[in-house]
PDB file of C-alpha atoms in Angstrom:
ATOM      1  CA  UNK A1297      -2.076 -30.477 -19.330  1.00 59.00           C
ATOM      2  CA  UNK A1298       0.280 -27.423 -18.763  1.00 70.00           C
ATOM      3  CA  UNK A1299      -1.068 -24.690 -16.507  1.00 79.00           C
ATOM      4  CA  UNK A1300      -1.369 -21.000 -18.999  1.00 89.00           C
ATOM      5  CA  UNK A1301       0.893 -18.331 -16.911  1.00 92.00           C
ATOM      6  CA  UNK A1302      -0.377 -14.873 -17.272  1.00 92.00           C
ATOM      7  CA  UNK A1303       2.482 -13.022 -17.667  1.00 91.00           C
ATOM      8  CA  UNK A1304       1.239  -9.043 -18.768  1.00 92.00           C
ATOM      9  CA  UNK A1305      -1.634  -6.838 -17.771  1.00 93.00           C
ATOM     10  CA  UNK A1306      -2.825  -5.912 -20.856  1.00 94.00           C
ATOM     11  CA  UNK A1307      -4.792  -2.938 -19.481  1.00 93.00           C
ATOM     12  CA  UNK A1308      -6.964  -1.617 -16.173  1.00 92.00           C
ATOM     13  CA  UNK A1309     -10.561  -1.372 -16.551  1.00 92.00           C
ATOM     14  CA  UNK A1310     -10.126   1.627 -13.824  1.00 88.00           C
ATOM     15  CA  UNK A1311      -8.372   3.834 -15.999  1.00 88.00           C
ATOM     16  CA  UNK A1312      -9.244   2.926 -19.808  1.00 90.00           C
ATOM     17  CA  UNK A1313     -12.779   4.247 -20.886  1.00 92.00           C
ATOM     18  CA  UNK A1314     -11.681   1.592 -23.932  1.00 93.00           C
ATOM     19  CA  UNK A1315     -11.204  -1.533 -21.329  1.00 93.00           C
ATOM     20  CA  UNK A1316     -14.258  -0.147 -19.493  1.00 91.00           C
ATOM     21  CA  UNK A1317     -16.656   0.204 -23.061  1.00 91.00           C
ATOM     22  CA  UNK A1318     -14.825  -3.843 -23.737  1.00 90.00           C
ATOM     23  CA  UNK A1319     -15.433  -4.997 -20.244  1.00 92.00           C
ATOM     24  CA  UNK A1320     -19.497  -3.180 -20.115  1.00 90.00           C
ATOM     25  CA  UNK A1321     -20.745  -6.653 -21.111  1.00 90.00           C
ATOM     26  CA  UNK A1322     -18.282  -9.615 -20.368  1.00 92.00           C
ATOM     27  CA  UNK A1323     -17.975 -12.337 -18.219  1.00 93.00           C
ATOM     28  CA  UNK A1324     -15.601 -11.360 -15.793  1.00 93.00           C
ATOM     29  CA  UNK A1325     -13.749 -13.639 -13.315  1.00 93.00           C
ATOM     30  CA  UNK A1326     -12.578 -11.685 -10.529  1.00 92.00           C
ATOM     31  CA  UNK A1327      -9.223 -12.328  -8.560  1.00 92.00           C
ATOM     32  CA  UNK A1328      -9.510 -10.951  -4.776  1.00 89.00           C
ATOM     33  CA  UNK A1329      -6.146  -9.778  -3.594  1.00 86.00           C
ATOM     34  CA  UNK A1330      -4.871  -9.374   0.147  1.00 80.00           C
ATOM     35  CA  UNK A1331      -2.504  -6.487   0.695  1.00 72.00           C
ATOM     36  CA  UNK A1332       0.388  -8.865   1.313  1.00 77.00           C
ATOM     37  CA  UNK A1333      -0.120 -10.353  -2.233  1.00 84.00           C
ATOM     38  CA  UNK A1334      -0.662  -7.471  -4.284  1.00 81.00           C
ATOM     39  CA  UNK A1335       2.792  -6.482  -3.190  1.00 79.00           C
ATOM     40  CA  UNK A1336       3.944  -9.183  -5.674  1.00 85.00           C
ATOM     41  CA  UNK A1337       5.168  -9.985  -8.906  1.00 86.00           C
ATOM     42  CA  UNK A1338       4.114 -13.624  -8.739  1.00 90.00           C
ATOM     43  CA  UNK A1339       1.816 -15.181  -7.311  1.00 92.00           C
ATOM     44  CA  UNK A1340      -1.109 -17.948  -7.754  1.00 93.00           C
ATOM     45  CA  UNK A1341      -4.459 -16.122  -7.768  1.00 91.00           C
ATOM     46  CA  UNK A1342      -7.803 -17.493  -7.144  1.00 91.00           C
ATOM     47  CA  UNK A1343     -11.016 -16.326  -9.795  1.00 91.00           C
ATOM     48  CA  UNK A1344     -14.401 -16.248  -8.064  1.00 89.00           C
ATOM     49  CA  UNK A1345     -15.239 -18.973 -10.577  1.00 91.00           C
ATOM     50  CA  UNK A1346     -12.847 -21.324  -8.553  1.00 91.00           C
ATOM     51  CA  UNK A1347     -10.018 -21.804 -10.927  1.00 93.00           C
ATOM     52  CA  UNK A1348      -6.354 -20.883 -10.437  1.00 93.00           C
ATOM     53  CA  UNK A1349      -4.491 -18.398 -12.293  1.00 94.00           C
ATOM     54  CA  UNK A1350      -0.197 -18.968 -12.028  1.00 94.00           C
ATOM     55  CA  UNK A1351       0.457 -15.024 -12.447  1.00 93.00           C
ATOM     56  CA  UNK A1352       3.870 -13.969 -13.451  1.00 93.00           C
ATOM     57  CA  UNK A1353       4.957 -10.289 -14.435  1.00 92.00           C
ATOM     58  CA  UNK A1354       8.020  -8.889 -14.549  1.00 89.00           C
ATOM     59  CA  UNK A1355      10.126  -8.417 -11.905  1.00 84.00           C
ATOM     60  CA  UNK A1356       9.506  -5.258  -9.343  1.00 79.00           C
ATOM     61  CA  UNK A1357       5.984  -5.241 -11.706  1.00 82.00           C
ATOM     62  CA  UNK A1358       3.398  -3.499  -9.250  1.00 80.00           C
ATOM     63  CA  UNK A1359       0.021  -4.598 -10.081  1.00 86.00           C
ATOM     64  CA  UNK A1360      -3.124  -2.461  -9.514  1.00 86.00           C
ATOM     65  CA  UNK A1361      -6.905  -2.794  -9.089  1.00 87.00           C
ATOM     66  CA  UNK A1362      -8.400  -3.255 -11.902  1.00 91.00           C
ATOM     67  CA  UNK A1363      -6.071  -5.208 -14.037  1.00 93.00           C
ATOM     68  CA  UNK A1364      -6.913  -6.998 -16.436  1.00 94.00           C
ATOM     69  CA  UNK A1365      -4.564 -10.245 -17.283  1.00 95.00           C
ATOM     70  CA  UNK A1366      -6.434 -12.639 -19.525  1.00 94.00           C
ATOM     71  CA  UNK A1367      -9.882 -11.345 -22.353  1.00 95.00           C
ATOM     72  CA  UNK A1368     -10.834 -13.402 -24.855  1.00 94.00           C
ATOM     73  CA  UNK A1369     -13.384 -11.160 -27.546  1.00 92.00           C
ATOM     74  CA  UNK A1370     -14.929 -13.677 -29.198  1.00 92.00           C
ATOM     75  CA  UNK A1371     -16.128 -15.238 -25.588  1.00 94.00           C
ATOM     76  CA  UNK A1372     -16.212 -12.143 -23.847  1.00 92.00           C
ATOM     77  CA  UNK A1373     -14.299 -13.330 -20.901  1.00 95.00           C
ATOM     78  CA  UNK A1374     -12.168 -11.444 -18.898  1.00 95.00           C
ATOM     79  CA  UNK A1375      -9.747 -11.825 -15.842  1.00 95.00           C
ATOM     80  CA  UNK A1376      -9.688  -8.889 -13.595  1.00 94.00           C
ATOM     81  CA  UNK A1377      -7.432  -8.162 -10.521  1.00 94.00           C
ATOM     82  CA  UNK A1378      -9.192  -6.708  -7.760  1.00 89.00           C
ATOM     83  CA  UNK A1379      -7.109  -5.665  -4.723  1.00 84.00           C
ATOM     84  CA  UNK A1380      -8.381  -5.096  -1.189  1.00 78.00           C
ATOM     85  CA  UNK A1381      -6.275  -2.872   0.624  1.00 79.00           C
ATOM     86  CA  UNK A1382      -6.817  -1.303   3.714  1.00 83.00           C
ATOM     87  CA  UNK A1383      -7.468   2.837   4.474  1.00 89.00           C
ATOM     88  CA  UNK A1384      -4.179   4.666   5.361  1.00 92.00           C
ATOM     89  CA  UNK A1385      -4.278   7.342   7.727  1.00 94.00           C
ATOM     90  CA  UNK A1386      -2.945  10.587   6.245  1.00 95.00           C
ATOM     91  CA  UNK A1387      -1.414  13.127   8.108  1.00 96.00           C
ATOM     92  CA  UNK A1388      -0.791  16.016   6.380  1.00 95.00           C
ATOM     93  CA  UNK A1389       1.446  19.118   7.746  1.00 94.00           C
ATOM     94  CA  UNK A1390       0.853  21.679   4.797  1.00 93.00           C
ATOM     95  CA  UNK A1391      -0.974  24.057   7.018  1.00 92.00           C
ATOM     96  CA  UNK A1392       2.838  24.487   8.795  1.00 93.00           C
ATOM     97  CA  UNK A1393       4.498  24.971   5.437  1.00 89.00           C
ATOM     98  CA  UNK A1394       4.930  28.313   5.995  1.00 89.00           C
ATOM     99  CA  UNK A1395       5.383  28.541   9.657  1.00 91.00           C
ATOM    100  CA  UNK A1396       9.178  29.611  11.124  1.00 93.00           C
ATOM    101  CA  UNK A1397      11.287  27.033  11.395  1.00 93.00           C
ATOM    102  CA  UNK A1398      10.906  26.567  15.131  1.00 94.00           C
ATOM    103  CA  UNK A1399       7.483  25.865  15.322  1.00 93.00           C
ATOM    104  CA  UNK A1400       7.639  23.307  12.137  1.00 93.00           C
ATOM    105  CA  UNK A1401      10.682  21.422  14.524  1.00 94.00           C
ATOM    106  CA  UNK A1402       8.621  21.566  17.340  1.00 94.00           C
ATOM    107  CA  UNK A1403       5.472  19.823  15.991  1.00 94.00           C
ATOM    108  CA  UNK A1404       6.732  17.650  13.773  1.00 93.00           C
ATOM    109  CA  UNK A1405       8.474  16.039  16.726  1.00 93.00           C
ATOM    110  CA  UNK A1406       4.980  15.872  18.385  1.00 93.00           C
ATOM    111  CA  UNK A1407       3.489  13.874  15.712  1.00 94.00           C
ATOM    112  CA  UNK A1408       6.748  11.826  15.459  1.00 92.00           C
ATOM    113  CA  UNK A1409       6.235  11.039  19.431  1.00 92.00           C
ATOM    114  CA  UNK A1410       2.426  10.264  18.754  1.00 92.00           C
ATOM    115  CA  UNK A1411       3.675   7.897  16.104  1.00 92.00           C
ATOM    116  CA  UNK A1412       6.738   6.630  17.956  1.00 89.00           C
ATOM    117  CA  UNK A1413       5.091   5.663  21.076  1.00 89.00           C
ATOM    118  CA  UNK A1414       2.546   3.609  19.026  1.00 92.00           C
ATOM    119  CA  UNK A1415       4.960   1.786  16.990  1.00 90.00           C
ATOM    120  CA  UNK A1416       3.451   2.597  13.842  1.00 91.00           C
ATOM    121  CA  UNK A1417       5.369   2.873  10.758  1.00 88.00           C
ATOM    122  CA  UNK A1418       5.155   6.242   8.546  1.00 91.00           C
ATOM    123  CA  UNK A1419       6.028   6.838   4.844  1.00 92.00           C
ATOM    124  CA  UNK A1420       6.619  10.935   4.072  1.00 93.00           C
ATOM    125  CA  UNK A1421       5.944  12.343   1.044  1.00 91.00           C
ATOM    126  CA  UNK A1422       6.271  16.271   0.956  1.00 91.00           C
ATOM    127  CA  UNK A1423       4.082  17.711   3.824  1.00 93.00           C
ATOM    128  CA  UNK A1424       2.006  14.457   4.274  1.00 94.00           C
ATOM    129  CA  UNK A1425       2.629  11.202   6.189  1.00 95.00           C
ATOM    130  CA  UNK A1426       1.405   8.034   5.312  1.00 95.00           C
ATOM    131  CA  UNK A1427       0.442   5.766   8.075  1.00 93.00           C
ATOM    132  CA  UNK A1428      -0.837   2.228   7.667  1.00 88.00           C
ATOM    133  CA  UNK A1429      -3.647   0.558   9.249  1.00 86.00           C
ATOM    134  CA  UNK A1430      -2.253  -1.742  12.209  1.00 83.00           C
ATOM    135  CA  UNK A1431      -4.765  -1.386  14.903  1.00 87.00           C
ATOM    136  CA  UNK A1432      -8.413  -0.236  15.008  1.00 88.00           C
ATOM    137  CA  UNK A1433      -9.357   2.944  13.083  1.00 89.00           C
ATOM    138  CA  UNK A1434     -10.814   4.649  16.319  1.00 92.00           C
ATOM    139  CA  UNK A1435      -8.170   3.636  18.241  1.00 93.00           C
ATOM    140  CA  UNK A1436      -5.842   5.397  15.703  1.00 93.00           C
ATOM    141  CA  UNK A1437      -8.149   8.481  15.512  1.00 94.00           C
ATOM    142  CA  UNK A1438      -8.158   8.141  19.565  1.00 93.00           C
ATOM    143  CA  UNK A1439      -4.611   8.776  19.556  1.00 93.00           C
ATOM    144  CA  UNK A1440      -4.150  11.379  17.354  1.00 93.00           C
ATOM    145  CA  UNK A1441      -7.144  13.612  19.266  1.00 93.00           C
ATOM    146  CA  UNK A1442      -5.534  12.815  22.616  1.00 92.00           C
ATOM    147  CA  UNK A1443      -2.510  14.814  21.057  1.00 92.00           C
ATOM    148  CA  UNK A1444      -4.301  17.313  19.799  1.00 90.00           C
ATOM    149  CA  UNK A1445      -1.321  18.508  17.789  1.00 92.00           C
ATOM    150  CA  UNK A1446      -2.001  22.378  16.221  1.00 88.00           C
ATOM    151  CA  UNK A1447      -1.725  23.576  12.446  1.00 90.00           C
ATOM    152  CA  UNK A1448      -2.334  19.513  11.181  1.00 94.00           C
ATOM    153  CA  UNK A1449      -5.164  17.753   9.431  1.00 94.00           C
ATOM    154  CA  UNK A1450      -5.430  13.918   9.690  1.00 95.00           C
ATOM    155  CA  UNK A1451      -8.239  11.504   8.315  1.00 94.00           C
ATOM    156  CA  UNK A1452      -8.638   7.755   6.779  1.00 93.00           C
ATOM    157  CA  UNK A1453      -8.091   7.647   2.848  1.00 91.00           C
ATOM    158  CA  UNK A1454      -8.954   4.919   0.965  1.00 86.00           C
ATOM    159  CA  UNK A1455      -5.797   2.759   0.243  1.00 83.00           C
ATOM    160  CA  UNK A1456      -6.593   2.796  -3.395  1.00 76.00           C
ATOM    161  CA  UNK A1457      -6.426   5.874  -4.189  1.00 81.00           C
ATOM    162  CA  UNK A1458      -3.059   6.369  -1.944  1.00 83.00           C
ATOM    163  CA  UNK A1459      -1.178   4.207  -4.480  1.00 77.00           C
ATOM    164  CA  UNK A1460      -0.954   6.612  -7.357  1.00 76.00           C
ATOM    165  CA  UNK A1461       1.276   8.666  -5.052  1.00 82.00           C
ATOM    166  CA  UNK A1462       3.515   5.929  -3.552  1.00 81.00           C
ATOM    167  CA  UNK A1463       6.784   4.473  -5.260  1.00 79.00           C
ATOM    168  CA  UNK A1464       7.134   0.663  -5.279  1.00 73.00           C
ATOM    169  CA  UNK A1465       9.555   0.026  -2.112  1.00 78.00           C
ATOM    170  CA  UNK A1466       6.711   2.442   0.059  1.00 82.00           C
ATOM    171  CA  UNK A1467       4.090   0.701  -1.193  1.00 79.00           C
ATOM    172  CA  UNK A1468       5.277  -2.576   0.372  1.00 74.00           C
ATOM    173  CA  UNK A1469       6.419  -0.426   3.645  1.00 78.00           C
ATOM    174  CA  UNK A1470       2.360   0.704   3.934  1.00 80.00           C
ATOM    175  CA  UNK A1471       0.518  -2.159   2.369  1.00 75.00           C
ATOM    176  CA  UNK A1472       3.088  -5.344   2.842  1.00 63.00           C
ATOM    177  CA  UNK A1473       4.800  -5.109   5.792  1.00 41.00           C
ATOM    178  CA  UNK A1474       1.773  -3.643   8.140  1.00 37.00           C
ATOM    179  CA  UNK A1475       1.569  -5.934  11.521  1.00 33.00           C
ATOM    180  CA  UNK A1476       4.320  -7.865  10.250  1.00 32.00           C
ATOM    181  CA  UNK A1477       7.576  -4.987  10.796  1.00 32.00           C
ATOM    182  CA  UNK A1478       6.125  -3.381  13.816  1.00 31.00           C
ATOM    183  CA  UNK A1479       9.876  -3.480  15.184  1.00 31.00           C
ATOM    184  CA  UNK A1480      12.315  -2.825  12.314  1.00 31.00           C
ATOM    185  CA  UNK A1481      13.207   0.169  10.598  1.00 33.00           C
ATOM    186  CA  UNK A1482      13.669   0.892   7.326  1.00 33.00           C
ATOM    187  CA  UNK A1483      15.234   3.874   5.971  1.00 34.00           C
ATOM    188  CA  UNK A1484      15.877   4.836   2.408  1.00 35.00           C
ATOM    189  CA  UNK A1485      16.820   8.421   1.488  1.00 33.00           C
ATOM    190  CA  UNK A1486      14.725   9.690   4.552  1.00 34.00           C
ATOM    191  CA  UNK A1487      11.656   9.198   2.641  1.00 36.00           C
ATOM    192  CA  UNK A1488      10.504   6.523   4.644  1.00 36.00           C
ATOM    193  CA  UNK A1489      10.576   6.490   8.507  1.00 38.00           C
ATOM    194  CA  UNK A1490       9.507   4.524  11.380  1.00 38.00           C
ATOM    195  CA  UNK A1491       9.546   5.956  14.611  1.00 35.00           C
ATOM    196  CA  UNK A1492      10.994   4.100  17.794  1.00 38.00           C
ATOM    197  CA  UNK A1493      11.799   5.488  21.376  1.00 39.00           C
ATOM    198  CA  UNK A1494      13.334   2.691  22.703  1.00 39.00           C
ATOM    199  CA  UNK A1495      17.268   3.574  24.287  1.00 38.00           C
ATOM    200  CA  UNK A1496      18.644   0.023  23.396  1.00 38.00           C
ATOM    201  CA  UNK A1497      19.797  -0.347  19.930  1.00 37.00           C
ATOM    202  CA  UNK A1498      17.816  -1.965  16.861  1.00 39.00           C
ATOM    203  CA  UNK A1499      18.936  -4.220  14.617  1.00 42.00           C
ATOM    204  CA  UNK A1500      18.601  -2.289  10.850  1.00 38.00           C
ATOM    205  CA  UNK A1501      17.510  -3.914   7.611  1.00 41.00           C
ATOM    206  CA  UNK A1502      17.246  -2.896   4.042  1.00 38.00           C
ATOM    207  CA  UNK A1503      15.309  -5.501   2.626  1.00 41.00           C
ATOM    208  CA  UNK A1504      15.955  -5.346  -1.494  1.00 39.00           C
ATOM    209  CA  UNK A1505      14.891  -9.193  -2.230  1.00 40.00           C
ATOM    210  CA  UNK A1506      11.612  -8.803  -4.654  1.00 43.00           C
ATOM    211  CA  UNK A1507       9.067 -10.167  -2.333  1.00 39.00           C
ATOM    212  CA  UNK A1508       7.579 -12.094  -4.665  1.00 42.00           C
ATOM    213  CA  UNK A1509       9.879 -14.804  -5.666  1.00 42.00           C
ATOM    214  CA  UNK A1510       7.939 -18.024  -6.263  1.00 47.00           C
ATOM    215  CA  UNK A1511       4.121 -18.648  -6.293  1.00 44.00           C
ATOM    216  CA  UNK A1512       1.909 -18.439  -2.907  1.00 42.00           C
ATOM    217  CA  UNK A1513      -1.739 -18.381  -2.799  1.00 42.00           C
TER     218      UNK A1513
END
């Protein structure tokens, strides 16, 4: 018997009141996602129930938590998406804004050397910076105290609610490639940035292969 491939979200139970009033009193069968396989199009999911979903959206499709992929009315069954992502610390330098130039150059190269020396990659969007989870959150909240870099505020967001604000390619750099790129770079339009103060040279990538070509559980 051929395996059904689920192949469209047909809504998010996180941001319809309709899918939420729908969902209120089904049976739903959950499918826990890692970071690494959220960041894909296609992939072979696992319910709570046990059995095995073949997922397939479109290409570049970026699924979210709370997506719903298979409900059946008359049974009242539904298959949800859940994704587990880790917090992402975020850095954000608005209080600088409207500082004079000089003192905006001066510490945002302080937080880039905070960054740099730890290895950690950064995604910047307007006056924040994005910074994945790669070691322990004290360790990372350690680091930036020891700094102590003025006119900045810095905390732990839930990655969830981070993804509303990210494109596509940076949320693979923050939720994908965390403790697995720890020594590339990856640069595209000077949006995204990862900090190195090494003096010998780095190889650079620009990875545009859809990472999720074939199924994986």
């Amino acid at each position: 018997m051929t395996m059904k491939v689920y192949s469209e979200v047909l809504g998010n139970m996180n941001l319809s009141n309709e899918w939420k009033e729908k969902l209120a009193d089904a049976d739903i069968d959950y499918i826990f996602l890692d970071q690494w396989t959220a960041q894909k199009s296609r992939f072979l999911g696992k319910g709570t129930s046990g059995k095995e979903y073949p997922i397939a959206l479109a290409r570049h499709s970026q699924v979210a938590d709370g997506d719903i992929v298979e409900y059946n009315p008359e049974t009242k069954k539904a298959v949800v998406l859940k994704i587990e992502l880790s917090p992402v610390l975020v850095v954000d330098l608005g209080g600088i804004s409207k500082s004079n130039p000089e003192e905006i150059i001066r510490i945002s190269l302080e937080l880039g050397h905070a960054i740099g020396n730890q290895h950690w990659p950064a995604v910047v969007k307007g006056t924040k910076v994005y910074v994945p989870l790669t070691v322990d959150k004290k360790v990372m909240m350690s680091v930036m105290e020891t700094h102590h870099i003025e006119g900045i505020t810095y905390d732990f967001q839930k990655g969830v609610e981070i993804i509303p604000y990210l494109a596509p390619h940076e949320i693979r750099r923050l939720f994908g490639g965390a403790g697995h790129e720890s020594h590339s770079h990856e640069h595209d339009h000077g949006h995204i940035v990862h900090y190195h103060e090494h003096e010998h040279t780095h190889d650079h990538h620009h990875p545009h292969a859809d990472p999720g070509e074939g199924y994986s559980c």
